[in-house]
Short mmCIF file of C-alpha atoms in Angstrom, two decimals:
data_model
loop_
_atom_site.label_atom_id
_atom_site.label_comp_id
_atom_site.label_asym_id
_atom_site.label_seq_id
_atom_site.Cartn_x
_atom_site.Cartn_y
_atom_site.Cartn_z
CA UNK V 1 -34.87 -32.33 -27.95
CA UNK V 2 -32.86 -35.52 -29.16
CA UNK V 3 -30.09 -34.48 -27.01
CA UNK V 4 -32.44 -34.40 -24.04
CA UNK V 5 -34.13 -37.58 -25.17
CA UNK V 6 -30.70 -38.99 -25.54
CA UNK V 7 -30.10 -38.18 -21.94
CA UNK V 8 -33.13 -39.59 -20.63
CA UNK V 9 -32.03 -42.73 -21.94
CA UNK V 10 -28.36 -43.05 -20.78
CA UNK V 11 -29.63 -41.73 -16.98
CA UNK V 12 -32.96 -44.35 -17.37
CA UNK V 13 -35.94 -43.49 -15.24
CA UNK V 14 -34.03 -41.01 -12.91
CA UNK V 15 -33.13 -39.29 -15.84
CA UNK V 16 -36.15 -39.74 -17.40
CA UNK V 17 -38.08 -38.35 -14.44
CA UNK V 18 -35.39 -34.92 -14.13
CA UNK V 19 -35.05 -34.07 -18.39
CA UNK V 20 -38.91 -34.84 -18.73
CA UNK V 21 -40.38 -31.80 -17.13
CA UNK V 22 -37.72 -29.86 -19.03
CA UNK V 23 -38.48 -30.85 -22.04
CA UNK V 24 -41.91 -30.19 -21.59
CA UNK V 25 -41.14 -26.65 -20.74
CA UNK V 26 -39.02 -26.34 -23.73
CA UNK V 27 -41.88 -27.73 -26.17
CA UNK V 28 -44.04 -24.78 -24.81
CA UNK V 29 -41.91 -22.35 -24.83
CA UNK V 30 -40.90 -23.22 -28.52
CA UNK V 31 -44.67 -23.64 -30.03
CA UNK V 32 -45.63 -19.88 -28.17
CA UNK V 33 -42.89 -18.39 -30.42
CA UNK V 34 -39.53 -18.34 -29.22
CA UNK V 35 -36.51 -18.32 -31.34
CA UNK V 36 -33.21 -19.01 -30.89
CA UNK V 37 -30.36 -18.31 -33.71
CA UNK V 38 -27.78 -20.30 -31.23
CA UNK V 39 -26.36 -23.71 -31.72
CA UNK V 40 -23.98 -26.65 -30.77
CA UNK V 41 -22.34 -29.35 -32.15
CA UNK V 42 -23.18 -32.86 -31.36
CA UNK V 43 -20.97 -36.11 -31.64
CA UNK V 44 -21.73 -37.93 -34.99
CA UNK V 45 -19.70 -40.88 -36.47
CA UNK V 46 -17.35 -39.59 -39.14
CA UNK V 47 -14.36 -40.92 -41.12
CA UNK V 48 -12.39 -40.79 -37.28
CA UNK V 49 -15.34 -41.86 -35.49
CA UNK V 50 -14.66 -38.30 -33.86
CA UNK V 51 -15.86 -35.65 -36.32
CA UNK V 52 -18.87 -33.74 -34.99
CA UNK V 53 -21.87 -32.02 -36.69
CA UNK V 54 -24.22 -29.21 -36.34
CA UNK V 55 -27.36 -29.60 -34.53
CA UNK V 56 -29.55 -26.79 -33.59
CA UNK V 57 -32.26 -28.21 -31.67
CA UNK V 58 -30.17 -28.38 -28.36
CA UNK V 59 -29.68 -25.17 -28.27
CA UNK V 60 -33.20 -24.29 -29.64
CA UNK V 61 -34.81 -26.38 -26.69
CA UNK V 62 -31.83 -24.73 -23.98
CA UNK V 63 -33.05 -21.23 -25.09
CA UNK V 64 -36.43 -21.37 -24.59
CA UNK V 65 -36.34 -23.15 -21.47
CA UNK V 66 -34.14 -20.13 -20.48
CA UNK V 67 -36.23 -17.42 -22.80
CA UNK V 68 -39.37 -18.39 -20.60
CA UNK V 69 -38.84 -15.91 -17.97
CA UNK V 70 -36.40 -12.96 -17.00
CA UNK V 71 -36.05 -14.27 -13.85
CA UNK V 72 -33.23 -12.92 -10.50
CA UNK V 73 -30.07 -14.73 -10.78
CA UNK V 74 -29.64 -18.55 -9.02
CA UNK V 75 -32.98 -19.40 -9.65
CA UNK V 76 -33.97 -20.46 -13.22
CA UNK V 77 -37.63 -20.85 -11.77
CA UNK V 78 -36.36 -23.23 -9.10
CA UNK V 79 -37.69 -23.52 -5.39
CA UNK V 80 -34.86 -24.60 -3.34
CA UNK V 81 -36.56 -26.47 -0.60
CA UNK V 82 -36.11 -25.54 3.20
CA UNK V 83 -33.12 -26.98 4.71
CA UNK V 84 -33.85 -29.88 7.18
CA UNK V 85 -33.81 -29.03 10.62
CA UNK V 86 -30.38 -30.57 11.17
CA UNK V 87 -28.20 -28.00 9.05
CA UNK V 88 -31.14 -25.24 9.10
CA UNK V 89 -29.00 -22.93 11.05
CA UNK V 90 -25.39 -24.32 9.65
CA UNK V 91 -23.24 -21.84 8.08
CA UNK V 92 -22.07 -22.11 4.50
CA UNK V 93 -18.35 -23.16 5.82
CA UNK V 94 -20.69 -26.17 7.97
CA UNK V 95 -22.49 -27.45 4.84
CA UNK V 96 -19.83 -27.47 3.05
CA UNK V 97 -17.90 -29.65 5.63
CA UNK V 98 -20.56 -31.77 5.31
CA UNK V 99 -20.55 -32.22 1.70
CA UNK V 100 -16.66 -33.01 1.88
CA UNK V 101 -17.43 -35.31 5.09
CA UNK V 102 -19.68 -37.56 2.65
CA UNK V 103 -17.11 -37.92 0.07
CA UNK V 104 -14.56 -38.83 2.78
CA UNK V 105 -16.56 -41.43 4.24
CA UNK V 106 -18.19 -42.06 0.93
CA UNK V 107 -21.53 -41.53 2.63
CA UNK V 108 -24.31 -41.54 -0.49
CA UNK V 109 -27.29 -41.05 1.19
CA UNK V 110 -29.53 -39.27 -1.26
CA UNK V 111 -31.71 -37.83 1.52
CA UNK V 112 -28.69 -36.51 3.20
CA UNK V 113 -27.26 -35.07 0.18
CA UNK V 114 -30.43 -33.70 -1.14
CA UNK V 115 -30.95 -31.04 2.26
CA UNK V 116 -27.44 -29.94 1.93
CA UNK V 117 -28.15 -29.69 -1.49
CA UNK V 118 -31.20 -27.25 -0.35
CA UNK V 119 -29.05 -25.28 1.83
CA UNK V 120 -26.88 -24.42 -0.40
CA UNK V 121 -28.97 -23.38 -3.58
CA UNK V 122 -31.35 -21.25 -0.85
CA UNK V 123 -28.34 -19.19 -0.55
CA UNK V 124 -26.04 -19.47 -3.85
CA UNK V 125 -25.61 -15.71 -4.21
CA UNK V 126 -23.55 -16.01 -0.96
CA UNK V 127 -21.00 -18.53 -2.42
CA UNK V 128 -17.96 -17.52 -3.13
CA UNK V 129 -16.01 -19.32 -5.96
CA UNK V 130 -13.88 -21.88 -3.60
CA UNK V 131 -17.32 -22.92 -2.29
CA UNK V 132 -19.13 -23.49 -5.80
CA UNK V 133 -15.86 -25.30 -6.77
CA UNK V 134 -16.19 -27.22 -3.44
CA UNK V 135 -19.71 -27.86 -3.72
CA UNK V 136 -20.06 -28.98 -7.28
CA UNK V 137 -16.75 -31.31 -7.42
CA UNK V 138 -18.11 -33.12 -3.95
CA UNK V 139 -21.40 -34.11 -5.52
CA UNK V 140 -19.72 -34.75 -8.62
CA UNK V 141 -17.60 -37.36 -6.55
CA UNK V 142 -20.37 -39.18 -4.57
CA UNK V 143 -22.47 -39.26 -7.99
CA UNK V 144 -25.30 -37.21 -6.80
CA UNK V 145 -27.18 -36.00 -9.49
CA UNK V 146 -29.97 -32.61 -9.11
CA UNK V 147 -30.95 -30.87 -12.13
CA UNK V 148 -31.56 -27.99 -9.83
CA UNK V 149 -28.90 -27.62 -8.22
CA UNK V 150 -27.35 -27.57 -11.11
CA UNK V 151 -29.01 -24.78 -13.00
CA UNK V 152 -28.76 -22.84 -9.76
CA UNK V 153 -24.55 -23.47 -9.56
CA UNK V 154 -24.21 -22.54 -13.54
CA UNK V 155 -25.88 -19.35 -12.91
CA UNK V 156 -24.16 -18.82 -10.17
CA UNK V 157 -20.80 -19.33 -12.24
CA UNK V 158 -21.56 -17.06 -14.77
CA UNK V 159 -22.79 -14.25 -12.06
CA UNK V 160 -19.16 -14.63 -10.44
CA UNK V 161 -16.96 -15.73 -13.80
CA UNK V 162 -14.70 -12.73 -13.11
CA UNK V 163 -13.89 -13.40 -9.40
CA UNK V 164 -12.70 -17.22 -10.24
CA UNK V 165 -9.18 -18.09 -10.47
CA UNK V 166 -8.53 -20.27 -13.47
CA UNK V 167 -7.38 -23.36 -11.29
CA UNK V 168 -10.64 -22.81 -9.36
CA UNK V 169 -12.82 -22.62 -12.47
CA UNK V 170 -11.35 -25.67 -14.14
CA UNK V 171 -11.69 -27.89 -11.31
CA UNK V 172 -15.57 -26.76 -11.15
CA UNK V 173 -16.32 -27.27 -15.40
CA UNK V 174 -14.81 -30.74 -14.80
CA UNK V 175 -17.20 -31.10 -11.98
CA UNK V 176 -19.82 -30.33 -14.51
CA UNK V 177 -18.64 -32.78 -16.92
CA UNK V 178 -17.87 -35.49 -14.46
CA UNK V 179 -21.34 -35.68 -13.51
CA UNK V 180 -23.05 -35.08 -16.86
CA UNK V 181 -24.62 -31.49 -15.98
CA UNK V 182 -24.82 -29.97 -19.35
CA UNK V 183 -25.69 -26.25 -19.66
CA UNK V 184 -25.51 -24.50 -22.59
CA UNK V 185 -25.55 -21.28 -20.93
CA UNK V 186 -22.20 -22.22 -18.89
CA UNK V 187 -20.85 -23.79 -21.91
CA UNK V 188 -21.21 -21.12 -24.41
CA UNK V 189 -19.75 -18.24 -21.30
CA UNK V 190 -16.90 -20.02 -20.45
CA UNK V 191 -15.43 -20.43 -24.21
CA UNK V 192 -14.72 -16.71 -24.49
CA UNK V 193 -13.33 -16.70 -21.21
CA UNK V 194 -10.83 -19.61 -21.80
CA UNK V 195 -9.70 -17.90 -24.90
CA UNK V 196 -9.08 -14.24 -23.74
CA UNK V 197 -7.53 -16.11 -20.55
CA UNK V 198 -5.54 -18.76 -21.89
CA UNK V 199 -2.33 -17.79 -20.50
CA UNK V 200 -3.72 -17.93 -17.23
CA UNK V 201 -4.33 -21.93 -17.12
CA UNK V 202 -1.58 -24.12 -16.33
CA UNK V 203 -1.33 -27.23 -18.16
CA UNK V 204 -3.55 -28.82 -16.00
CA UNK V 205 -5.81 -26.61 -15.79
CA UNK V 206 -6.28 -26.05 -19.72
CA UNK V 207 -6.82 -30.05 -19.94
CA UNK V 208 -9.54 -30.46 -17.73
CA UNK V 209 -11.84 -27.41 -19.59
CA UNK V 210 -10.59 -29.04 -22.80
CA UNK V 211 -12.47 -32.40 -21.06
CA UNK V 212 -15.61 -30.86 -20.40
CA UNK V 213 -16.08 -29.46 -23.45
CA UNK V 214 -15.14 -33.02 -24.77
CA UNK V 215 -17.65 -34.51 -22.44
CA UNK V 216 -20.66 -32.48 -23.84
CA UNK V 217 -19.49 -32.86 -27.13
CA UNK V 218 -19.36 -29.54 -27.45
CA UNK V 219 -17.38 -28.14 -30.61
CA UNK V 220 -16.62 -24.52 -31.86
CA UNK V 221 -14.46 -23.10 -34.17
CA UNK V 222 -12.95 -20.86 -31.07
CA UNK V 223 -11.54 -23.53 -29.59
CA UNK V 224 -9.82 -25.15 -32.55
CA UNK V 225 -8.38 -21.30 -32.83
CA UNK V 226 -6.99 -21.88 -29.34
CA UNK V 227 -4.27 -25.11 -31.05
CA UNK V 228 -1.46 -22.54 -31.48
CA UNK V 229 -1.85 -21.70 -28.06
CA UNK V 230 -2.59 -24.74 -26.29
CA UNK V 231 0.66 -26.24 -27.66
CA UNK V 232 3.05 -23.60 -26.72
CA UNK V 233 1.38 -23.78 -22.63
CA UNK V 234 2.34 -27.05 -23.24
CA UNK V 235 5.60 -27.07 -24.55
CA UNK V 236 6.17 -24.09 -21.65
CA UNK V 237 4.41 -26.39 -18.85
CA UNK V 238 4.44 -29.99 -19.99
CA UNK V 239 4.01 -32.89 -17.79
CA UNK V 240 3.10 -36.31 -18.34
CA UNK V 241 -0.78 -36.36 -16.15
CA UNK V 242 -1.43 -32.67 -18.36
CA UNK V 243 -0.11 -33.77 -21.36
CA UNK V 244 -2.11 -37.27 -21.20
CA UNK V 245 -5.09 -35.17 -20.44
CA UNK V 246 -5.27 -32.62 -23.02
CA UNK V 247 -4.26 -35.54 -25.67
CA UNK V 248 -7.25 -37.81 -24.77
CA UNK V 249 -9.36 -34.57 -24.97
CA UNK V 250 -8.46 -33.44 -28.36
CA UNK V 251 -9.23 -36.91 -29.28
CA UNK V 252 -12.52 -36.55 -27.85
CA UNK V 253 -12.78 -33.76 -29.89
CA UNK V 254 -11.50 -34.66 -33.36
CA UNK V 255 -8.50 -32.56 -33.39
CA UNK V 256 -5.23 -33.83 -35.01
CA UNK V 257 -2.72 -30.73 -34.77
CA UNK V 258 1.24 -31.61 -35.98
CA UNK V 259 2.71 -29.16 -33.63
CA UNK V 260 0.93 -31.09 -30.81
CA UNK V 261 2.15 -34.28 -32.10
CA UNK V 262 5.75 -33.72 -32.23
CA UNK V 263 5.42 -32.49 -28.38
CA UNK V 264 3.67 -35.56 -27.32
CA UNK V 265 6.57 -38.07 -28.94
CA UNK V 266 9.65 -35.71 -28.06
CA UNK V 267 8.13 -35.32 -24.09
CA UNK V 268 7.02 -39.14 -23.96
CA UNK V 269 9.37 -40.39 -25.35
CA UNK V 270 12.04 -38.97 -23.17
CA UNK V 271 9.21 -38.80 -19.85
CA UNK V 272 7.57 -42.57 -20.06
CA UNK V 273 8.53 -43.56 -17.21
CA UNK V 274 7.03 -40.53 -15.56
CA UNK V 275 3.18 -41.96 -16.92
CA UNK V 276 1.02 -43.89 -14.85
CA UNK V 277 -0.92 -46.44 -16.19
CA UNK V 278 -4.33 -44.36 -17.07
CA UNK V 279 -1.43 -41.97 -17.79
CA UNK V 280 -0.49 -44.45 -20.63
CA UNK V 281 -3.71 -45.57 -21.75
CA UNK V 282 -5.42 -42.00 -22.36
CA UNK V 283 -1.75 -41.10 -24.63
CA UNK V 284 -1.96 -44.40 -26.32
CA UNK V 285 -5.82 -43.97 -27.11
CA UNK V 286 -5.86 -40.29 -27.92
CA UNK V 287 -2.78 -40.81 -30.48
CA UNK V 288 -4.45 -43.69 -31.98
CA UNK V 289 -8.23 -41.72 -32.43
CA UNK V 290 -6.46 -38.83 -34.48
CA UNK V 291 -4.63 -41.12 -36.81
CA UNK V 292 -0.95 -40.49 -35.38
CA UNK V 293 1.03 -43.61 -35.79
CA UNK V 294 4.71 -43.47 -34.25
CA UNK V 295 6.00 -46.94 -33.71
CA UNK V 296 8.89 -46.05 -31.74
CA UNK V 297 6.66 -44.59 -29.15
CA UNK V 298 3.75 -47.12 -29.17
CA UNK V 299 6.94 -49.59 -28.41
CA UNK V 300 7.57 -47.40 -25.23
CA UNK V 301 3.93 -46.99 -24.73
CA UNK V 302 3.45 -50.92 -24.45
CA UNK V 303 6.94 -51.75 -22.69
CA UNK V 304 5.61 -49.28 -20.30
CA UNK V 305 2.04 -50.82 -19.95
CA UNK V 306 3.67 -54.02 -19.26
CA UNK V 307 6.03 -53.25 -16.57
CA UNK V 308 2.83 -51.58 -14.64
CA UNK V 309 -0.03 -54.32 -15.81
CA UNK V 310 -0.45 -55.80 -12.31
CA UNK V 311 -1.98 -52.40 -11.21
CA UNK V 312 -3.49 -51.80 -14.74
CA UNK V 313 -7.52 -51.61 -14.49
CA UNK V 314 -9.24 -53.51 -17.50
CA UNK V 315 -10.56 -49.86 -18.81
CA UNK V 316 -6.91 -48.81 -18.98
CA UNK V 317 -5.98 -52.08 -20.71
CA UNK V 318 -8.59 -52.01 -22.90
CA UNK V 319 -7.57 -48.38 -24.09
CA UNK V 320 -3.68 -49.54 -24.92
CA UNK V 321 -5.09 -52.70 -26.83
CA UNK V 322 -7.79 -50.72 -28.69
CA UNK V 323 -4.73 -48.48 -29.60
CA UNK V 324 -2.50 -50.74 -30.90
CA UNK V 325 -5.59 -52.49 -32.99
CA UNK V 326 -6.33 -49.45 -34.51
CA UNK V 327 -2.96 -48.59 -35.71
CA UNK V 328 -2.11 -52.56 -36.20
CA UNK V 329 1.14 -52.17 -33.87
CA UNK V 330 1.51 -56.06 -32.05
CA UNK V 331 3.74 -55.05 -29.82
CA UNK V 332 3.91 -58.88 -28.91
CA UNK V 333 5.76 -58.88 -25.47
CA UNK V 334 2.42 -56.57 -24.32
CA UNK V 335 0.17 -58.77 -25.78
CA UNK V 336 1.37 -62.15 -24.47
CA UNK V 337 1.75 -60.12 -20.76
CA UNK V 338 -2.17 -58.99 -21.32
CA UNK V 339 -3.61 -62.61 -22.90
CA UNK V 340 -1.64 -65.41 -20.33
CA UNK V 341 -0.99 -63.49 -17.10
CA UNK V 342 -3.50 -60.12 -16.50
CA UNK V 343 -6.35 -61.75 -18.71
CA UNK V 344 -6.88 -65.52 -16.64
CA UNK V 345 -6.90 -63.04 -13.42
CA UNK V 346 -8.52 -60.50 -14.09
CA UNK V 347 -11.41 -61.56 -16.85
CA UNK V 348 -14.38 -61.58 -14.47
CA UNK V 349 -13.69 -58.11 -13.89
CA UNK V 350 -14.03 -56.72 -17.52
CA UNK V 351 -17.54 -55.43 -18.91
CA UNK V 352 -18.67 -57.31 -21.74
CA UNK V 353 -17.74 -53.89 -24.00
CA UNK V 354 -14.24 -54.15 -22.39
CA UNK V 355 -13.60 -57.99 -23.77
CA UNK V 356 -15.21 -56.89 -26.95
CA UNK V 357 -12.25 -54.29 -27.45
CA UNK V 358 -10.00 -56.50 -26.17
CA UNK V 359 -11.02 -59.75 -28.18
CA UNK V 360 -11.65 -58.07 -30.84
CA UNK V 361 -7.94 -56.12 -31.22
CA UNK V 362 -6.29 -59.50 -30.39
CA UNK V 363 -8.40 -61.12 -34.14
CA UNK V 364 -7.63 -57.45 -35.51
CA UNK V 365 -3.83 -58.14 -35.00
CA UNK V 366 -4.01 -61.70 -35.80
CA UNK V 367 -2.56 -62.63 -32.27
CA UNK V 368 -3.88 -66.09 -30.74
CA UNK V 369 -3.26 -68.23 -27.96
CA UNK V 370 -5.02 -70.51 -25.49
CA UNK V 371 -6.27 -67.80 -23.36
CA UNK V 372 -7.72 -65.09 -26.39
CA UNK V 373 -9.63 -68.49 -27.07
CA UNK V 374 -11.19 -68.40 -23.85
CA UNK V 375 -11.96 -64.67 -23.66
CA UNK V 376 -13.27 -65.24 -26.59
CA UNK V 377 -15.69 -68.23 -25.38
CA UNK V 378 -16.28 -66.03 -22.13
CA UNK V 379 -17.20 -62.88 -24.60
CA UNK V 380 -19.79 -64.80 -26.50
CA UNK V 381 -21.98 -65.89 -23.20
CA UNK V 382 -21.96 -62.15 -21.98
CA UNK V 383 -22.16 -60.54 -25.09
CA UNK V 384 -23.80 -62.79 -27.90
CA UNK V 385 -24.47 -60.41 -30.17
CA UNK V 386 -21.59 -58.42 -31.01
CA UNK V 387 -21.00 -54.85 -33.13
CA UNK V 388 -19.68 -55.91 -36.14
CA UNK V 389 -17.72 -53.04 -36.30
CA UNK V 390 -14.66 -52.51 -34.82
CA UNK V 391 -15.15 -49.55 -32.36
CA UNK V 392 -13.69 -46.01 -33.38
CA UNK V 393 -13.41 -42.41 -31.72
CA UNK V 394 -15.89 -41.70 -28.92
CA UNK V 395 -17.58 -44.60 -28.90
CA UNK V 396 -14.68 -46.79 -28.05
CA UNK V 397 -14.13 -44.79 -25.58
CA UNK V 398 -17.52 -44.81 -23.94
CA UNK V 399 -17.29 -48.62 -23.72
CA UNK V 400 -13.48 -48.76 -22.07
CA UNK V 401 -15.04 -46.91 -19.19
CA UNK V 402 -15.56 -49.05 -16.01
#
């Protein structure tokens, strides 16, 4: 229930108003009996700020929502509505095109979305895989949010887990993690699949199901058996967007493996110039959440950084100086570039929790000049009270993001 709470609160009143009648459900359901020997893992400050710990209740409340009611596949006890008159008669090839239409002319209409939504839950059990992957990573990208179509796409995943291809299955779990759709259910089915199909994922692949589990904070002690593998797809298929990825997801996770270490600074250190600049940031933060400290390539890192800073974004900026706080690197030529020519330009920009990392690495390194005085003026009228902690793990990372 504190996990549904929990999301109420991040989503506000929209969320409140789609997780409420869940939970309600799930209160019944648990006081008429039911009983659930599952659970998940939940983040919870540690030593790292990424360790996690066990919490049943999730998974108590996600059973016996589900426990409720044997009920047919792609339903979950949901009513699609009637699709509107305009796309009534469209095929599932035609909504679809819509979908993608609205995310190419970043149309966000919620009524709009919400009947093509209702055409294609009426008819999920027609989907193929390409069209759930379709369908789910669209609305992921325009931000549209529906609990039930949601429910209705998991089940659908898990009818047709067999038929996906792993490419196609990875880009549809970061679709659920991407727009916050958490489902136990999916969660807990795709694990076993990822590890008796390992080999099958590319790089890529294997990094964004990595993410989504990181996203849900979901931890299990399968997928810290899957380390041996992991690194040798990676050593077999490395490249510097994969290798970025699965890094800042293992950070996310609380995993510090040596064999994946010495990958990271033999490829990046040779590859650098081959990372982009959220490329860059994600290495520099995941390396920095685990503990691993390599000056030689947080020096590349930086000198990196700063040849690209004009394009930088202040989250990615605010990863690389969180980075080199935490592992007290000054990397001085960086931080001049990032205090007197990206800061005075760029400062409106930043969220108050993106000066706060930045101001607050710049006192952590002992680095001052004229304009980490005035970030630090403009920090204290947007932010007056600040943590007074400096940030670690997960939540560090939850306040770099735009």
């Amino acid at each position: 229930m504190s996990f549904l709470i929990s999301t109420a609160s991040f989503l506000g009143n929209y969320g409140l108003s789609c997780v409420l009648p869940a939970s309600l459900r799930a209160l019944e359901h648990l006081a008429a009996g039911a009983r659930t020997t599952r659970s998940i893992s939940t983040a919870q400050p540690a030593s790292t700020g990424l360790a996690f710990s066990s919490c049943s209740a999730p998974a108590a409340a996600a059973a016996a929502h589900r426990a409720w009611h044997r009920l047919p596949p792609f339903t979950r006890g949901f009513s699609a509505s009637a699709c509107s008159s305009v796309a009534a008669d469209a095929s599932l090839s035609d909504v679809i095109a819509q979908v993608q239409s609205c995310v190419a002319t970043s149309n966000k209409e919620t009524g709009v979305l919400s009947q093509l939504a209702d055409c294609a839950m009426n008819r999920a059990g027609e989907l193929s895989p390409d069209q759930i992957r379709n369908l789910t990573v669209s609305f992921a990208q325009l931000g549209y949010f529906n609990t039930q179509f949601k429910s209705i796409m998991a089940d659908a995943i898990i009818e047709k887990l067999e038929q996906f291809d792993p490419a196609v299955l990875a880009d549809t779990a970061w679709a659920f993690g991407e727009a916050q759709y958490y489902d136990y259910d999916l969660m807990s089915t795709l694990l076993p699949y990822l590890k008796s199909n390992i080999q099958k994922f590319d790089a890529s692949g294997m990094a964004k199901m990595l993410w989504t589990f990181a996203r849900f904070g979901y931890q299990d002690e399968t997928l810290m058996d899957m380390m041996h593998d992991i690194a040798l797809k990676l050593q077999a298929n490395c490249n510097s967007k994969s290798l970025a990825e699965v890094v800042y997801a293992m950070a996310q996770l609380g995993w510090a493996d040596s064999r994946l270490h010495s990958l990271v600074a033999e490829y990046a250190m040779d590859n650098i110039q081959d990372f982009d600049s959220q490329g860059l940031a994600k290495l520099a933060f995941g390396l920095a959440a685990v503990g691993y400290d390599d000056t030689a390539l947080y020096t590349a890192i930086t000198q990196a950084a700063t040849a690209q800073l004009e394009g930088m974004s202040p989250a990615d900026v605010s990863m690389i100086l969180w980075a080199c706080g935490e592992q007290g690197h000054l990397c001085d030529t960086f931080m001049s570039a990032v205090a007197d020519q990206y800061m005075p330009a760029n400062m409106e920009y930043f969220s108050p929790q993106q000066l706060q990392i930045a101001v607050k690495a710049w006192n952590k390194l002992g680095f001052s000049s004229p304009a980490v005085a005035a970030a630090a003026v403009r920090l204290s009228e947007v932010l007056p009270h600040l943590a007074p902690d400096f940030p670690d793990g997960i939540a560090a990372a939850a306040a770099m993001q735009p």
